[in-house]
Each structure stands twice: as C-alpha cells, then as structure tokens.
C-alpha cells in the first residue's frame, strides 16, 4: 500500500523513509549508445527514426519520473501542513524525549513505538508497546524484488535502510490493545512516521495523543529506560556507513570516546581498502587466466 487518502492517511511510502533513495534517471546518451551496434544493418533513414523513437521514449520516461517526484513533494508538503495543524490546534501534544520519560515514569502513560523491527531490535524503551506503522518488506514477488534492488543501488548499501511497506494491520492492532480514551505517547526514530501515526490515530477517534519531537534519536540515554544492545541514537543507522563509523551519530560518539573508538573504525576502513585491492587483483588474474586459455 503506497499511499492513503489525503486528509486521513499518509503520503507515499518513499517520502517517509529515513533515507529515501532518489528515483532512477534514464541516461539518454547511454540508451542511444546501446543501440549503436544494432543500427549497422539498418538504412540511415530507419536508423535515425529508431534513435528518435528511443530518445522520445527516454524523454517521456524522464517526464513521468519527474511528475511522480513532483507529486511526492506535493503530497509530503500537504501531509506536513496537516500534521502542523494537528499540533497547532492542540489535537496532538508535543513532548521532548525527556518529558516523555517523565510521563512514562510518573503518569504511567504508554509509549507506542511505531518503528520497523530493524530499529526496534537495536534499542527500545522498556515497557513500551511495539506496533510498527511500516515494516521491512519480506515479499519476493518481481515487483518487490525490483524495488529492493533499486533501493540498494540508490543508497541502501550505504545507509542500510531496507525496503519498507505500510503495515495494513497497524490501526486494527492499536484498537485491539488500547481504548479510544487511552493516553498514548507515539514515537519513532526521527519523528516523521510517528506524526503520520498520530494522524491515523486521531482520525480513528483517539484524542489523548502525545508526539515525541525528534524521535528516539533525539533522546539521551538518561531520558528513557532502554532495552537492547545499542543506544537510541544508533538504532536508525546501518549499512557500510555504520560499519565505517561515517554517520553523524558515530562522529559525535567518537568525539566523546576518544582515540580508542576512532581506531576501531580506522582499522575497518583499512580492511575495506585491502579487501577491495584483493578483489581487484584477483579479478585481473582471473581475466588473464581466461585470456591465456582462449589463446591456447
């Protein structure tokens, strides 16, 4: 489910990702060059016509992608206006992570964690209720596999952000566990998906909603009682950037921890370069071996 209706739903999935990949662009020069070998047996007139057709098709595809991106931007802008209105009109109250911690400890309010499992497993608030609004897409149909490949190639390998899909059972599961008059503190990693969840919940009849501004990534360790192997700030990072320590969160930690922390990631970086060199040399030798076999 890519989008819900305006006024009572969510903007497209891709604009709610932590690190949304850019849409693929068609390289018109590349498309034309790929056709070049096949033009040889054609007449000049037919070859020119084919190139023109290919260029028109590529331009049209680029226009469709730009229109789609523009629609996403408009949908996101419209969603932000609705969310701002919810907060401005007091329909959703704003809490800092520290205030949320006080509310949980002193008022027994429930924290509703709407993050995907990949973030929830790394760090979670003790005693919180976990119902993801988006979850890691585990389907293996051709369309989903294509999305996963595109997501990986367009930055997922670096950021570690997986392909997510809307959890169609989100609202029903919340309604199963909480009455409409329950006090719910809604939180995600950065604060965006939790706002979308607040809108869904408000439209479903929930009136005591509290939003954690900035998400759990903005929380200090003393603000909330944590379970899980990593600090809250690290729950949303992944991929090669996390492995090499090249995220903003890790740089802040490195400034506090000192040289010992930095040396770990420096050693990993050296290891990556050595592995890349080994693969390159190995590929060269395999290519030379194949060439020798062909020559004999």
PDB file of C-alpha atoms in Angstrom:
ATOM      1  CA  UNK A   1       0.000   0.000   0.000  1.00  0.00           C
ATOM      2  CA  UNK A   2       1.849   3.040  -1.227  1.00  0.00           C
ATOM      3  CA  UNK A   3      -0.443   5.825  -0.077  1.00  0.00           C
ATOM      4  CA  UNK A   4      -3.618   6.515   1.793  1.00  0.00           C
ATOM      5  CA  UNK A   5      -6.084   9.255   1.002  1.00  0.00           C
ATOM      6  CA  UNK A   6      -5.246  12.845   1.788  1.00  0.00           C
ATOM      7  CA  UNK A   7      -6.797  14.129   4.970  1.00  0.00           C
ATOM      8  CA  UNK A   8      -6.901  10.720   6.622  1.00  0.00           C
ATOM      9  CA  UNK A   9      -3.776   8.915   5.507  1.00  0.00           C
ATOM     10  CA  UNK A  10      -0.126   9.032   4.625  1.00  0.00           C
ATOM     11  CA  UNK A  11       1.988  10.486   1.849  1.00  0.00           C
ATOM     12  CA  UNK A  12       3.732   7.993  -0.471  1.00  0.00           C
ATOM     13  CA  UNK A  13       5.956   5.469   1.261  1.00  0.00           C
ATOM     14  CA  UNK A  14       9.190   6.682  -0.309  1.00  0.00           C
ATOM     15  CA  UNK A  15       8.891  10.148   1.231  1.00  0.00           C
ATOM     16  CA  UNK A  16       8.561   8.647   4.720  1.00  0.00           C
ATOM     17  CA  UNK A  17      11.769   6.643   4.531  1.00  0.00           C
ATOM     18  CA  UNK A  18      14.652   7.696   6.830  1.00  0.00           C
ATOM     19  CA  UNK A  19      16.988   7.999   3.927  1.00  0.00           C
ATOM     20  CA  UNK A  20      14.808   7.927   0.751  1.00  0.00           C
ATOM     21  CA  UNK A  21      16.618   6.818  -2.411  1.00  0.00           C
ATOM     22  CA  UNK A  22      16.380   9.117  -5.421  1.00  0.00           C
ATOM     23  CA  UNK A  23      14.355   7.950  -8.385  1.00  0.00           C
ATOM     24  CA  UNK A  24      16.411   6.379 -11.179  1.00  0.00           C
ATOM     25  CA  UNK A  25      17.167   8.557 -14.150  1.00  0.00           C
ATOM     26  CA  UNK A  26      17.312   7.342 -17.733  1.00  0.00           C
ATOM     27  CA  UNK A  27      20.584   8.259 -19.412  1.00  0.00           C
ATOM     28  CA  UNK A  28      19.596   9.193 -22.948  1.00  0.00           C
ATOM     29  CA  UNK A  29      23.160   9.096 -24.220  1.00  0.00           C
ATOM     30  CA  UNK A  30      23.596   5.642 -22.724  1.00  0.00           C
ATOM     31  CA  UNK A  31      20.364   4.457 -24.311  1.00  0.00           C
ATOM     32  CA  UNK A  32      21.465   5.697 -27.721  1.00  0.00           C
ATOM     33  CA  UNK A  33      24.927   4.153 -27.423  1.00  0.00           C
ATOM     34  CA  UNK A  34      23.423   0.773 -26.548  1.00  0.00           C
ATOM     35  CA  UNK A  35      21.512   0.904 -29.826  1.00  0.00           C
ATOM     36  CA  UNK A  36      24.565   1.733 -31.920  1.00  0.00           C
ATOM     37  CA  UNK A  37      25.670  -1.850 -32.736  1.00  0.00           C
ATOM     38  CA  UNK A  38      22.179  -2.795 -33.876  1.00  0.00           C
ATOM     39  CA  UNK A  39      21.947   0.137 -36.305  1.00  0.00           C
ATOM     40  CA  UNK A  40      24.658  -1.110 -38.612  1.00  0.00           C
ATOM     41  CA  UNK A  41      22.460  -3.295 -40.841  1.00  0.00           C
ATOM     42  CA  UNK A  42      19.715  -0.663 -40.986  1.00  0.00           C
ATOM     43  CA  UNK A  43      19.373   2.075 -43.529  1.00  0.00           C
ATOM     44  CA  UNK A  44      20.308   5.583 -42.433  1.00  0.00           C
ATOM     45  CA  UNK A  45      16.675   6.654 -42.520  1.00  0.00           C
ATOM     46  CA  UNK A  46      15.407   3.752 -40.420  1.00  0.00           C
ATOM     47  CA  UNK A  47      18.330   4.067 -38.016  1.00  0.00           C
ATOM     48  CA  UNK A  48      17.679   7.753 -37.449  1.00  0.00           C
ATOM     49  CA  UNK A  49      13.977   7.012 -36.926  1.00  0.00           C
ATOM     50  CA  UNK A  50      14.813   4.365 -34.328  1.00  0.00           C
ATOM     51  CA  UNK A  51      17.122   6.719 -32.439  1.00  0.00           C
ATOM     52  CA  UNK A  52      14.453   9.418 -32.489  1.00  0.00           C
ATOM     53  CA  UNK A  53      11.885   6.945 -31.162  1.00  0.00           C
ATOM     54  CA  UNK A  54      14.270   5.842 -28.413  1.00  0.00           C
ATOM     55  CA  UNK A  55      15.034   9.430 -27.444  1.00  0.00           C
ATOM     56  CA  UNK A  56      11.336  10.320 -27.351  1.00  0.00           C
ATOM     57  CA  UNK A  57      10.681   7.254 -25.171  1.00  0.00           C
ATOM     58  CA  UNK A  58      13.531   8.162 -22.832  1.00  0.00           C
ATOM     59  CA  UNK A  59      12.365  11.775 -22.577  1.00  0.00           C
ATOM     60  CA  UNK A  60       8.821  10.610 -21.854  1.00  0.00           C
ATOM     61  CA  UNK A  61      10.027   8.257 -19.114  1.00  0.00           C
ATOM     62  CA  UNK A  62      12.055  11.055 -17.573  1.00  0.00           C
ATOM     63  CA  UNK A  63       8.989  13.311 -17.661  1.00  0.00           C
ATOM     64  CA  UNK A  64       6.894  10.625 -15.941  1.00  0.00           C
ATOM     65  CA  UNK A  65       9.522  10.214 -13.218  1.00  0.00           C
ATOM     66  CA  UNK A  66       9.748  13.970 -12.695  1.00  0.00           C
ATOM     67  CA  UNK A  67       5.965  14.192 -12.464  1.00  0.00           C
ATOM     68  CA  UNK A  68       5.970  11.355  -9.915  1.00  0.00           C
ATOM     69  CA  UNK A  69       8.643  13.063  -7.824  1.00  0.00           C
ATOM     70  CA  UNK A  70       6.722  16.344  -8.018  1.00  0.00           C
ATOM     71  CA  UNK A  71       3.577  14.544  -6.827  1.00  0.00           C
ATOM     72  CA  UNK A  72       5.544  13.059  -3.930  1.00  0.00           C
ATOM     73  CA  UNK A  73       6.797  16.508  -2.948  1.00  0.00           C
ATOM     74  CA  UNK A  74       3.282  17.921  -3.091  1.00  0.00           C
ATOM     75  CA  UNK A  75       1.895  15.016  -1.066  1.00  0.00           C
ATOM     76  CA  UNK A  76       4.621  15.460   1.538  1.00  0.00           C
ATOM     77  CA  UNK A  77       4.000  19.211   1.742  1.00  0.00           C
ATOM     78  CA  UNK A  78       0.261  18.586   2.164  1.00  0.00           C
ATOM     79  CA  UNK A  79       0.943  15.987   4.876  1.00  0.00           C
ATOM     80  CA  UNK A  80       3.203  18.382   6.775  1.00  0.00           C
ATOM     81  CA  UNK A  81       0.503  21.041   6.695  1.00  0.00           C
ATOM     82  CA  UNK A  82      -1.991  18.584   8.183  1.00  0.00           C
ATOM     83  CA  UNK A  83       0.478  17.491  10.837  1.00  0.00           C
ATOM     84  CA  UNK A  84       1.350  21.099  11.717  1.00  0.00           C
ATOM     85  CA  UNK A  85      -2.364  21.787  12.088  1.00  0.00           C
ATOM     86  CA  UNK A  86      -2.783  18.831  14.446  1.00  0.00           C
ATOM     87  CA  UNK A  87      -0.058  20.225  16.695  1.00  0.00           C
ATOM     88  CA  UNK A  88      -1.043  23.878  16.342  1.00  0.00           C
ATOM     89  CA  UNK A  89      -4.654  23.124  17.239  1.00  0.00           C
ATOM     90  CA  UNK A  90      -3.618  21.032  20.234  1.00  0.00           C
ATOM     91  CA  UNK A  91      -5.040  17.806  18.864  1.00  0.00           C
ATOM     92  CA  UNK A  92      -1.605  16.204  19.309  1.00  0.00           C
ATOM     93  CA  UNK A  93       0.571  17.350  22.224  1.00  0.00           C
ATOM     94  CA  UNK A  94       4.324  17.682  21.836  1.00  0.00           C
ATOM     95  CA  UNK A  95       6.811  16.104  24.248  1.00  0.00           C
ATOM     96  CA  UNK A  96      10.576  16.082  24.271  1.00  0.00           C
ATOM     97  CA  UNK A  97      12.167  12.654  24.867  1.00  0.00           C
ATOM     98  CA  UNK A  98      12.941  13.680  28.438  1.00  0.00           C
ATOM     99  CA  UNK A  99       9.359  14.802  29.054  1.00  0.00           C
ATOM    100  CA  UNK A 100       8.169  11.513  27.581  1.00  0.00           C
ATOM    101  CA  UNK A 101      10.382   9.668  30.064  1.00  0.00           C
ATOM    102  CA  UNK A 102       8.878  11.632  32.958  1.00  0.00           C
ATOM    103  CA  UNK A 103       5.348  10.962  31.698  1.00  0.00           C
ATOM    104  CA  UNK A 104       6.022   7.233  31.478  1.00  0.00           C
ATOM    105  CA  UNK A 105       7.557   7.060  34.956  1.00  0.00           C
ATOM    106  CA  UNK A 106       5.228   9.416  36.833  1.00  0.00           C
ATOM    107  CA  UNK A 107       1.913   9.129  34.984  1.00  0.00           C
ATOM    108  CA  UNK A 108       2.096   5.539  33.701  1.00  0.00           C
ATOM    109  CA  UNK A 109       1.424   6.660  30.156  1.00  0.00           C
ATOM    110  CA  UNK A 110       2.083   4.126  27.377  1.00  0.00           C
ATOM    111  CA  UNK A 111       4.777   4.695  24.783  1.00  0.00           C
ATOM    112  CA  UNK A 112       3.672   3.363  21.396  1.00  0.00           C
ATOM    113  CA  UNK A 113       6.754   2.520  19.322  1.00  0.00           C
ATOM    114  CA  UNK A 114       5.849   2.605  15.600  1.00  0.00           C
ATOM    115  CA  UNK A 115       9.338   1.906  14.208  1.00  0.00           C
ATOM    116  CA  UNK A 116      10.141  -1.084  11.976  1.00  0.00           C
ATOM    117  CA  UNK A 117      11.616  -4.192  13.591  1.00  0.00           C
ATOM    118  CA  UNK A 118      15.147  -3.460  12.361  1.00  0.00           C
ATOM    119  CA  UNK A 119      15.238  -0.356  14.586  1.00  0.00           C
ATOM    120  CA  UNK A 120      13.171  -1.764  17.449  1.00  0.00           C
ATOM    121  CA  UNK A 121      15.522  -4.733  17.908  1.00  0.00           C
ATOM    122  CA  UNK A 122      18.542  -2.473  18.342  1.00  0.00           C
ATOM    123  CA  UNK A 123      17.057  -0.225  21.041  1.00  0.00           C
ATOM    124  CA  UNK A 124      13.628   0.126  22.624  1.00  0.00           C
ATOM    125  CA  UNK A 125      12.033   1.808  25.607  1.00  0.00           C
ATOM    126  CA  UNK A 126      11.443  -0.601  28.477  1.00  0.00           C
ATOM    127  CA  UNK A 127       7.747  -1.352  28.895  1.00  0.00           C
ATOM    128  CA  UNK A 128       6.774   0.218  25.560  1.00  0.00           C
ATOM    129  CA  UNK A 129       4.267  -1.282  23.127  1.00  0.00           C
ATOM    130  CA  UNK A 130       5.589  -2.003  19.668  1.00  0.00           C
ATOM    131  CA  UNK A 131       3.227  -1.790  16.686  1.00  0.00           C
ATOM    132  CA  UNK A 132       5.090  -0.725  13.505  1.00  0.00           C
ATOM    133  CA  UNK A 133       3.352   1.551  11.040  1.00  0.00           C
ATOM    134  CA  UNK A 134       5.889   0.451   8.403  1.00  0.00           C
ATOM    135  CA  UNK A 135       7.669  -2.884   8.372  1.00  0.00           C
ATOM    136  CA  UNK A 136      10.515  -4.439   6.407  1.00  0.00           C
ATOM    137  CA  UNK A 137       9.071  -5.834   3.184  1.00  0.00           C
ATOM    138  CA  UNK A 138       9.854  -9.560   3.064  1.00  0.00           C
ATOM    139  CA  UNK A 139       7.880 -10.360  -0.099  1.00  0.00           C
ATOM    140  CA  UNK A 140       9.745 -11.937  -3.006  1.00  0.00           C
ATOM    141  CA  UNK A 141       7.465 -11.122  -5.928  1.00  0.00           C
ATOM    142  CA  UNK A 142       9.071  -9.490  -9.009  1.00  0.00           C
ATOM    143  CA  UNK A 143       7.775  -6.010  -8.189  1.00  0.00           C
ATOM    144  CA  UNK A 144       9.107  -6.085  -4.622  1.00  0.00           C
ATOM    145  CA  UNK A 145      12.441  -7.558  -5.715  1.00  0.00           C
ATOM    146  CA  UNK A 146      12.793  -4.742  -8.248  1.00  0.00           C
ATOM    147  CA  UNK A 147      12.108  -2.188  -5.515  1.00  0.00           C
ATOM    148  CA  UNK A 148      14.675  -3.830  -3.243  1.00  0.00           C
ATOM    149  CA  UNK A 149      17.337  -3.812  -5.947  1.00  0.00           C
ATOM    150  CA  UNK A 150      16.597  -0.163  -6.750  1.00  0.00           C
ATOM    151  CA  UNK A 151      16.665   0.771  -3.054  1.00  0.00           C
ATOM    152  CA  UNK A 152      20.007  -0.996  -2.593  1.00  0.00           C
ATOM    153  CA  UNK A 153      21.603   0.514  -5.687  1.00  0.00           C
ATOM    154  CA  UNK A 154      20.353   4.027  -4.923  1.00  0.00           C
ATOM    155  CA  UNK A 155      21.889   4.217  -1.450  1.00  0.00           C
ATOM    156  CA  UNK A 156      20.603   1.326   0.648  1.00  0.00           C
ATOM    157  CA  UNK A 157      24.052  -0.308   0.578  1.00  0.00           C
ATOM    158  CA  UNK A 158      25.453   2.805   2.247  1.00  0.00           C
ATOM    159  CA  UNK A 159      22.666   3.777   4.672  1.00  0.00           C
ATOM    160  CA  UNK A 160      21.345   0.297   5.443  1.00  0.00           C
ATOM    161  CA  UNK A 161      17.743   1.485   5.029  1.00  0.00           C
ATOM    162  CA  UNK A 162      15.649  -1.526   3.918  1.00  0.00           C
ATOM    163  CA  UNK A 163      12.622  -1.559   1.655  1.00  0.00           C
ATOM    164  CA  UNK A 164       9.580  -0.865   3.833  1.00  0.00           C
ATOM    165  CA  UNK A 165       5.874  -1.376   3.277  1.00  0.00           C
ATOM    166  CA  UNK A 166       2.858   0.013   5.102  1.00  0.00           C
ATOM    167  CA  UNK A 167       1.519  -2.234   7.855  1.00  0.00           C
ATOM    168  CA  UNK A 168      -2.154  -2.546   6.939  1.00  0.00           C
ATOM    169  CA  UNK A 169      -2.880  -4.007  10.392  1.00  0.00           C
ATOM    170  CA  UNK A 170      -1.408  -1.077  12.294  1.00  0.00           C
ATOM    171  CA  UNK A 171      -4.661   0.639  13.177  1.00  0.00           C
ATOM    172  CA  UNK A 172      -6.562  -2.548  13.984  1.00  0.00           C
ATOM    173  CA  UNK A 173      -3.778  -3.769  16.294  1.00  0.00           C
ATOM    174  CA  UNK A 174      -3.728  -0.462  18.168  1.00  0.00           C
ATOM    175  CA  UNK A 175      -7.505  -0.606  18.546  1.00  0.00           C
ATOM    176  CA  UNK A 176      -7.244  -4.150  19.893  1.00  0.00           C
ATOM    177  CA  UNK A 177      -4.882  -3.096  22.663  1.00  0.00           C
ATOM    178  CA  UNK A 178      -5.954   0.447  23.558  1.00  0.00           C
ATOM    179  CA  UNK A 179      -9.345   2.122  24.064  1.00  0.00           C
ATOM    180  CA  UNK A 180     -10.012   5.461  22.372  1.00  0.00           C
ATOM    181  CA  UNK A 181      -9.531   7.387  25.650  1.00  0.00           C
ATOM    182  CA  UNK A 182      -6.060   5.931  26.343  1.00  0.00           C
ATOM    183  CA  UNK A 183      -3.078   8.244  26.765  1.00  0.00           C
ATOM    184  CA  UNK A 184      -0.633   7.293  24.009  1.00  0.00           C
ATOM    185  CA  UNK A 185       2.882   8.658  23.589  1.00  0.00           C
ATOM    186  CA  UNK A 186       3.751   7.924  19.955  1.00  0.00           C
ATOM    187  CA  UNK A 187       7.407   7.675  18.964  1.00  0.00           C
ATOM    188  CA  UNK A 188       9.578   6.597  16.036  1.00  0.00           C
ATOM    189  CA  UNK A 189      13.273   7.054  15.300  1.00  0.00           C
ATOM    190  CA  UNK A 190      13.268  10.579  13.844  1.00  0.00           C
ATOM    191  CA  UNK A 191       9.717  11.821  14.461  1.00  0.00           C
ATOM    192  CA  UNK A 192       8.241  11.662  10.957  1.00  0.00           C
ATOM    193  CA  UNK A 193       6.492   8.299  10.926  1.00  0.00           C
ATOM    194  CA  UNK A 194       5.141   8.885  14.403  1.00  0.00           C
ATOM    195  CA  UNK A 195       3.436  12.061  13.167  1.00  0.00           C
ATOM    196  CA  UNK A 196       1.832  10.048  10.384  1.00  0.00           C
ATOM    197  CA  UNK A 197       0.725   7.508  13.000  1.00  0.00           C
ATOM    198  CA  UNK A 198      -0.743  10.289  15.152  1.00  0.00           C
ATOM    199  CA  UNK A 199      -2.812  11.483  12.207  1.00  0.00           C
ATOM    200  CA  UNK A 200      -4.173   7.983  11.594  1.00  0.00           C
ATOM    201  CA  UNK A 201      -4.961   7.517  15.271  1.00  0.00           C
ATOM    202  CA  UNK A 202      -6.634  10.905  15.637  1.00  0.00           C
ATOM    203  CA  UNK A 203      -8.815  10.271  12.605  1.00  0.00           C
ATOM    204  CA  UNK A 204      -9.726   6.905  14.150  1.00  0.00           C
ATOM    205  CA  UNK A 205     -11.038   8.614  17.292  1.00  0.00           C
ATOM    206  CA  UNK A 206      -8.037   8.767  19.650  1.00  0.00           C
ATOM    207  CA  UNK A 207      -7.935  12.092  21.460  1.00  0.00           C
ATOM    208  CA  UNK A 208      -5.126  11.790  24.044  1.00  0.00           C
ATOM    209  CA  UNK A 209      -2.117  11.666  21.747  1.00  0.00           C
ATOM    210  CA  UNK A 210       1.411  12.822  22.543  1.00  0.00           C
ATOM    211  CA  UNK A 211       4.149  13.061  19.923  1.00  0.00           C
ATOM    212  CA  UNK A 212       7.858  12.656  20.774  1.00  0.00           C
ATOM    213  CA  UNK A 213       9.512  15.528  18.928  1.00  0.00           C
ATOM    214  CA  UNK A 214      12.659  14.498  17.081  1.00  0.00           C
ATOM    215  CA  UNK A 215      12.033  10.837  17.835  1.00  0.00           C
ATOM    216  CA  UNK A 216      14.113   8.465  19.923  1.00  0.00           C
ATOM    217  CA  UNK A 217      17.209   9.543  18.017  1.00  0.00           C
ATOM    218  CA  UNK A 218      16.955  12.832  19.879  1.00  0.00           C
ATOM    219  CA  UNK A 219      16.908  11.111  23.279  1.00  0.00           C
ATOM    220  CA  UNK A 220      19.803  10.981  25.685  1.00  0.00           C
ATOM    221  CA  UNK A 221      20.405   7.703  27.448  1.00  0.00           C
ATOM    222  CA  UNK A 222      19.193   9.098  30.766  1.00  0.00           C
ATOM    223  CA  UNK A 223      15.906  10.330  29.286  1.00  0.00           C
ATOM    224  CA  UNK A 224      14.309   6.910  28.813  1.00  0.00           C
ATOM    225  CA  UNK A 225      14.946   3.461  30.236  1.00  0.00           C
ATOM    226  CA  UNK A 226      16.411   1.455  27.390  1.00  0.00           C
ATOM    227  CA  UNK A 227      16.470  -2.194  26.413  1.00  0.00           C
ATOM    228  CA  UNK A 228      18.512  -3.562  23.528  1.00  0.00           C
ATOM    229  CA  UNK A 229      22.186  -3.721  22.542  1.00  0.00           C
ATOM    230  CA  UNK A 230      22.650  -0.194  21.156  1.00  0.00           C
ATOM    231  CA  UNK A 231      21.961   3.397  22.226  1.00  0.00           C
ATOM    232  CA  UNK A 232      18.770   5.003  20.915  1.00  0.00           C
ATOM    233  CA  UNK A 233      20.801   7.293  18.653  1.00  0.00           C
ATOM    234  CA  UNK A 234      22.334   4.315  16.817  1.00  0.00           C
ATOM    235  CA  UNK A 235      19.108   2.393  16.183  1.00  0.00           C
ATOM    236  CA  UNK A 236      18.404   4.132  12.871  1.00  0.00           C
ATOM    237  CA  UNK A 237      21.806   3.726  11.223  1.00  0.00           C
ATOM    238  CA  UNK A 238      23.186   0.805   9.233  1.00  0.00           C
ATOM    239  CA  UNK A 239      24.911  -0.274   6.062  1.00  0.00           C
ATOM    240  CA  UNK A 240      28.501   0.489   5.139  1.00  0.00           C
ATOM    241  CA  UNK A 241      28.287   3.972   6.690  1.00  0.00           C
ATOM    242  CA  UNK A 242      27.663   2.414  10.118  1.00  0.00           C
ATOM    243  CA  UNK A 243      30.407  -0.172   9.620  1.00  0.00           C
ATOM    244  CA  UNK A 244      32.941   2.562   8.827  1.00  0.00           C
ATOM    245  CA  UNK A 245      31.687   4.934  11.523  1.00  0.00           C
ATOM    246  CA  UNK A 246      30.791   7.654   8.998  1.00  0.00           C
ATOM    247  CA  UNK A 247      27.424   8.656  10.433  1.00  0.00           C
ATOM    248  CA  UNK A 248      26.736  11.853  12.357  1.00  0.00           C
ATOM    249  CA  UNK A 249      25.788   9.848  15.443  1.00  0.00           C
ATOM    250  CA  UNK A 250      29.059   7.925  15.429  1.00  0.00           C
ATOM    251  CA  UNK A 251      31.132  11.055  14.862  1.00  0.00           C
ATOM    252  CA  UNK A 252      29.567  12.617  17.946  1.00  0.00           C
ATOM    253  CA  UNK A 253      30.297   9.449  19.909  1.00  0.00           C
ATOM    254  CA  UNK A 254      33.889   9.419  18.625  1.00  0.00           C
ATOM    255  CA  UNK A 255      34.412  12.966  19.906  1.00  0.00           C
ATOM    256  CA  UNK A 256      33.347  11.787  23.379  1.00  0.00           C
ATOM    257  CA  UNK A 257      35.029   8.375  23.439  1.00  0.00           C
ATOM    258  CA  UNK A 258      38.423   9.442  22.127  1.00  0.00           C
ATOM    259  CA  UNK A 259      41.057   7.709  20.015  1.00  0.00           C
ATOM    260  CA  UNK A 260      40.226   4.153  21.041  1.00  0.00           C
ATOM    261  CA  UNK A 261      36.790   4.448  19.453  1.00  0.00           C
ATOM    262  CA  UNK A 262      38.204   6.010  16.290  1.00  0.00           C
ATOM    263  CA  UNK A 263      40.907   3.370  15.865  1.00  0.00           C
ATOM    264  CA  UNK A 264      38.280   0.629  15.566  1.00  0.00           C
ATOM    265  CA  UNK A 265      36.706   2.297  12.549  1.00  0.00           C
ATOM    266  CA  UNK A 266      40.065   3.279  11.079  1.00  0.00           C
ATOM    267  CA  UNK A 267      41.037  -0.403  11.152  1.00  0.00           C
ATOM    268  CA  UNK A 268      37.764  -1.293   9.430  1.00  0.00           C
ATOM    269  CA  UNK A 269      38.426   1.291   6.708  1.00  0.00           C
ATOM    270  CA  UNK A 270      41.895  -0.145   6.086  1.00  0.00           C
ATOM    271  CA  UNK A 271      40.315  -3.599   5.922  1.00  0.00           C
ATOM    272  CA  UNK A 272      37.819  -2.443   3.301  1.00  0.00           C
ATOM    273  CA  UNK A 273      40.621  -0.994   1.144  1.00  0.00           C
ATOM    274  CA  UNK A 274      42.670  -4.186   1.457  1.00  0.00           C
ATOM    275  CA  UNK A 275      39.654  -6.306   0.538  1.00  0.00           C
ATOM    276  CA  UNK A 276      38.927  -4.086  -2.481  1.00  0.00           C
ATOM    277  CA  UNK A 277      42.556  -4.352  -3.616  1.00  0.00           C
ATOM    278  CA  UNK A 278      42.480  -8.130  -3.213  1.00  0.00           C
ATOM    279  CA  UNK A 279      39.300  -8.393  -5.280  1.00  0.00           C
ATOM    280  CA  UNK A 280      40.763  -6.151  -7.975  1.00  0.00           C
ATOM    281  CA  UNK A 281      43.989  -8.151  -8.204  1.00  0.00           C
ATOM    282  CA  UNK A 282      42.028 -11.398  -8.174  1.00  0.00           C
ATOM    283  CA  UNK A 283      39.765 -10.202 -10.981  1.00  0.00           C
ATOM    284  CA  UNK A 284      42.825  -9.212 -13.038  1.00  0.00           C
ATOM    285  CA  UNK A 285      44.411 -12.638 -12.595  1.00  0.00           C
ATOM    286  CA  UNK A 286      41.200 -14.454 -13.456  1.00  0.00           C
ATOM    287  CA  UNK A 287      40.840 -12.318 -16.592  1.00  0.00           C
ATOM    288  CA  UNK A 288      44.441 -13.049 -17.582  1.00  0.00           C
ATOM    289  CA  UNK A 289      43.920 -16.777 -16.950  1.00  0.00           C
ATOM    290  CA  UNK A 290      40.812 -16.810 -19.156  1.00  0.00           C
ATOM    291  CA  UNK A 291      42.677 -14.934 -21.884  1.00  0.00           C
ATOM    292  CA  UNK A 292      45.513 -17.469 -21.744  1.00  0.00           C
ATOM    293  CA  UNK A 293      43.044 -20.332 -22.074  1.00  0.00           C
ATOM    294  CA  UNK A 294      41.463 -18.731 -25.129  1.00  0.00           C
ATOM    295  CA  UNK A 295      44.851 -18.124 -26.760  1.00  0.00           C
ATOM    296  CA  UNK A 296      45.709 -21.821 -26.417  1.00  0.00           C
TER     297      UNK A 296
END
